[in-house]
mmCIF file of C-alpha atoms in Angstrom:
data_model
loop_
_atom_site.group_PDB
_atom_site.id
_atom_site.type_symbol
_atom_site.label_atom_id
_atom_site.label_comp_id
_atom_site.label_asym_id
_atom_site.label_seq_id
_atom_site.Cartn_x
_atom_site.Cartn_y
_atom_site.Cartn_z
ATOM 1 C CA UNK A 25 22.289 5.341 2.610
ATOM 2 C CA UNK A 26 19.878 4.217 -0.023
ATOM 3 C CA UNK A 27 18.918 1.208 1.839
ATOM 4 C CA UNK A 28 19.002 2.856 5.469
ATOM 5 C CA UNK A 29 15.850 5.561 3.882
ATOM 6 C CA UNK A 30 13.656 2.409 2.199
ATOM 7 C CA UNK A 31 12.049 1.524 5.691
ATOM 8 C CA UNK A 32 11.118 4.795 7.006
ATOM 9 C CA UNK A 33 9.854 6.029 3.352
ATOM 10 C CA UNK A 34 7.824 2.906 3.225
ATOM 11 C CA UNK A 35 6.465 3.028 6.728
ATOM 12 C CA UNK A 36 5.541 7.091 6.111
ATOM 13 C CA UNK A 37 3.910 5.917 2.718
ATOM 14 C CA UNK A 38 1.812 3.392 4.810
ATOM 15 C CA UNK A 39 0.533 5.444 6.818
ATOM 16 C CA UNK A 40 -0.451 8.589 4.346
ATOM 17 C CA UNK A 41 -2.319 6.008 2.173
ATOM 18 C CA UNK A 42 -4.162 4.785 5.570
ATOM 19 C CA UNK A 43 -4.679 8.597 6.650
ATOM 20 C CA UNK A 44 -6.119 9.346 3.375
ATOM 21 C CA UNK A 45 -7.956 6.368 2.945
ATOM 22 C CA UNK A 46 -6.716 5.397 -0.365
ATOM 23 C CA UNK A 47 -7.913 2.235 -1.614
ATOM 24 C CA UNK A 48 -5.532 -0.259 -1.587
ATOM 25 C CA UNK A 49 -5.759 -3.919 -3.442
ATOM 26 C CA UNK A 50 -4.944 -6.001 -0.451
ATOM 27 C CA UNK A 51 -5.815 -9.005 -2.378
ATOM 28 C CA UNK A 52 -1.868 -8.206 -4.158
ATOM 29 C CA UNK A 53 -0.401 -8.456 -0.386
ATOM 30 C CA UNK A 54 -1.368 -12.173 -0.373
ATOM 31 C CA UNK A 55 1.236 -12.365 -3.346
ATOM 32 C CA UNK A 56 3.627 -9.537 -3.201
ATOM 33 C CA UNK A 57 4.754 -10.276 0.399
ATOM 34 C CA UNK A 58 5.610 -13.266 0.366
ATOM 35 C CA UNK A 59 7.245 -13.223 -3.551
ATOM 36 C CA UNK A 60 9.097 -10.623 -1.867
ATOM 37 C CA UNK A 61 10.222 -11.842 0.517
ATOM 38 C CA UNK A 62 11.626 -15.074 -1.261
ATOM 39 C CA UNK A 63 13.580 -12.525 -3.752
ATOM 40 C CA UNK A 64 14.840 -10.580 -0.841
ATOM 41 C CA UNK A 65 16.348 -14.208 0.878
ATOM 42 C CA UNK A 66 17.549 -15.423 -3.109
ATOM 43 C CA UNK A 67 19.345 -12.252 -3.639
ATOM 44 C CA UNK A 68 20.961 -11.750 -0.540
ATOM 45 C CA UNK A 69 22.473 -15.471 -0.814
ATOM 46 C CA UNK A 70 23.026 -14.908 -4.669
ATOM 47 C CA UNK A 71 25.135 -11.283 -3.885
ATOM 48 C CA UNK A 72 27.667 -13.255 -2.502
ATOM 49 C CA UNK A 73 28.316 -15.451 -5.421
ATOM 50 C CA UNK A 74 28.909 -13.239 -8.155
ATOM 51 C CA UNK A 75 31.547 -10.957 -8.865
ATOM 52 C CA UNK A 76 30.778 -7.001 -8.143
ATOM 53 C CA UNK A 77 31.591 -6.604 -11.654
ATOM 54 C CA UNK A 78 29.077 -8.474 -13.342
ATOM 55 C CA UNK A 79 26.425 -6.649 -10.669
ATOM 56 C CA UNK A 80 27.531 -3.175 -11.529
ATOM 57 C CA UNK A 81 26.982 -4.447 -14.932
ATOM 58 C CA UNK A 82 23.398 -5.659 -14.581
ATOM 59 C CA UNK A 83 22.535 -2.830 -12.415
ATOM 60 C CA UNK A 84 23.757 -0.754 -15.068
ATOM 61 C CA UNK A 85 21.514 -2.269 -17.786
ATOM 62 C CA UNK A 86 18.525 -2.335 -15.563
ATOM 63 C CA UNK A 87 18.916 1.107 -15.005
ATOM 64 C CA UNK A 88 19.153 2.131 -18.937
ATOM 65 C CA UNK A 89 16.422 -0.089 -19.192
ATOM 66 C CA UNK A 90 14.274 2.023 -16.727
ATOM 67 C CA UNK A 91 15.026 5.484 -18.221
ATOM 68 C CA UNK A 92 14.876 3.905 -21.853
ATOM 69 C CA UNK A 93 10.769 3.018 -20.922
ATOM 70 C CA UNK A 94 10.222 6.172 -19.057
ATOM 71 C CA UNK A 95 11.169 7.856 -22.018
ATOM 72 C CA UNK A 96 9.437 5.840 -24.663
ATOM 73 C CA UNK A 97 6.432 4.555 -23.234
#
């Protein structure tokens, strides 16, 4: 479900920051897009080769990790 909303929430978020004319450093796109999109290709070949485990794991951490500098910083 999570990954079925990140599209249309992206697209919607596009378009109120072009609507509103926020200013947007386009000079990021030049690296962000295609960084991202060599992650995106890595980590769909990489979820394949390790265990579901270990992910929920390192999702886990990541995600204490988040809330742990949300609260502290």
């Amino acid at each position: 479900t999570s990954v079925a909303i990140i599209f249309p929430l992206s697209l919607a978020t596009t378009l109120l920051y072009f609507y509103q004319k926020v200013p947007v450093q386009t000079e990021m796109l030049i690296w962000l897009i295609p960084f991202g999109m060599i992650g995106a290709y890595a980590g769909s070949k990489l979820l394949k080769k390790i265990p579901s485990d270990l992910l929920r794991r390192i999702f886990g951490a990541v995600i204490i990790y988040a809330g742990a500098r949300l609260l502290f910083l």
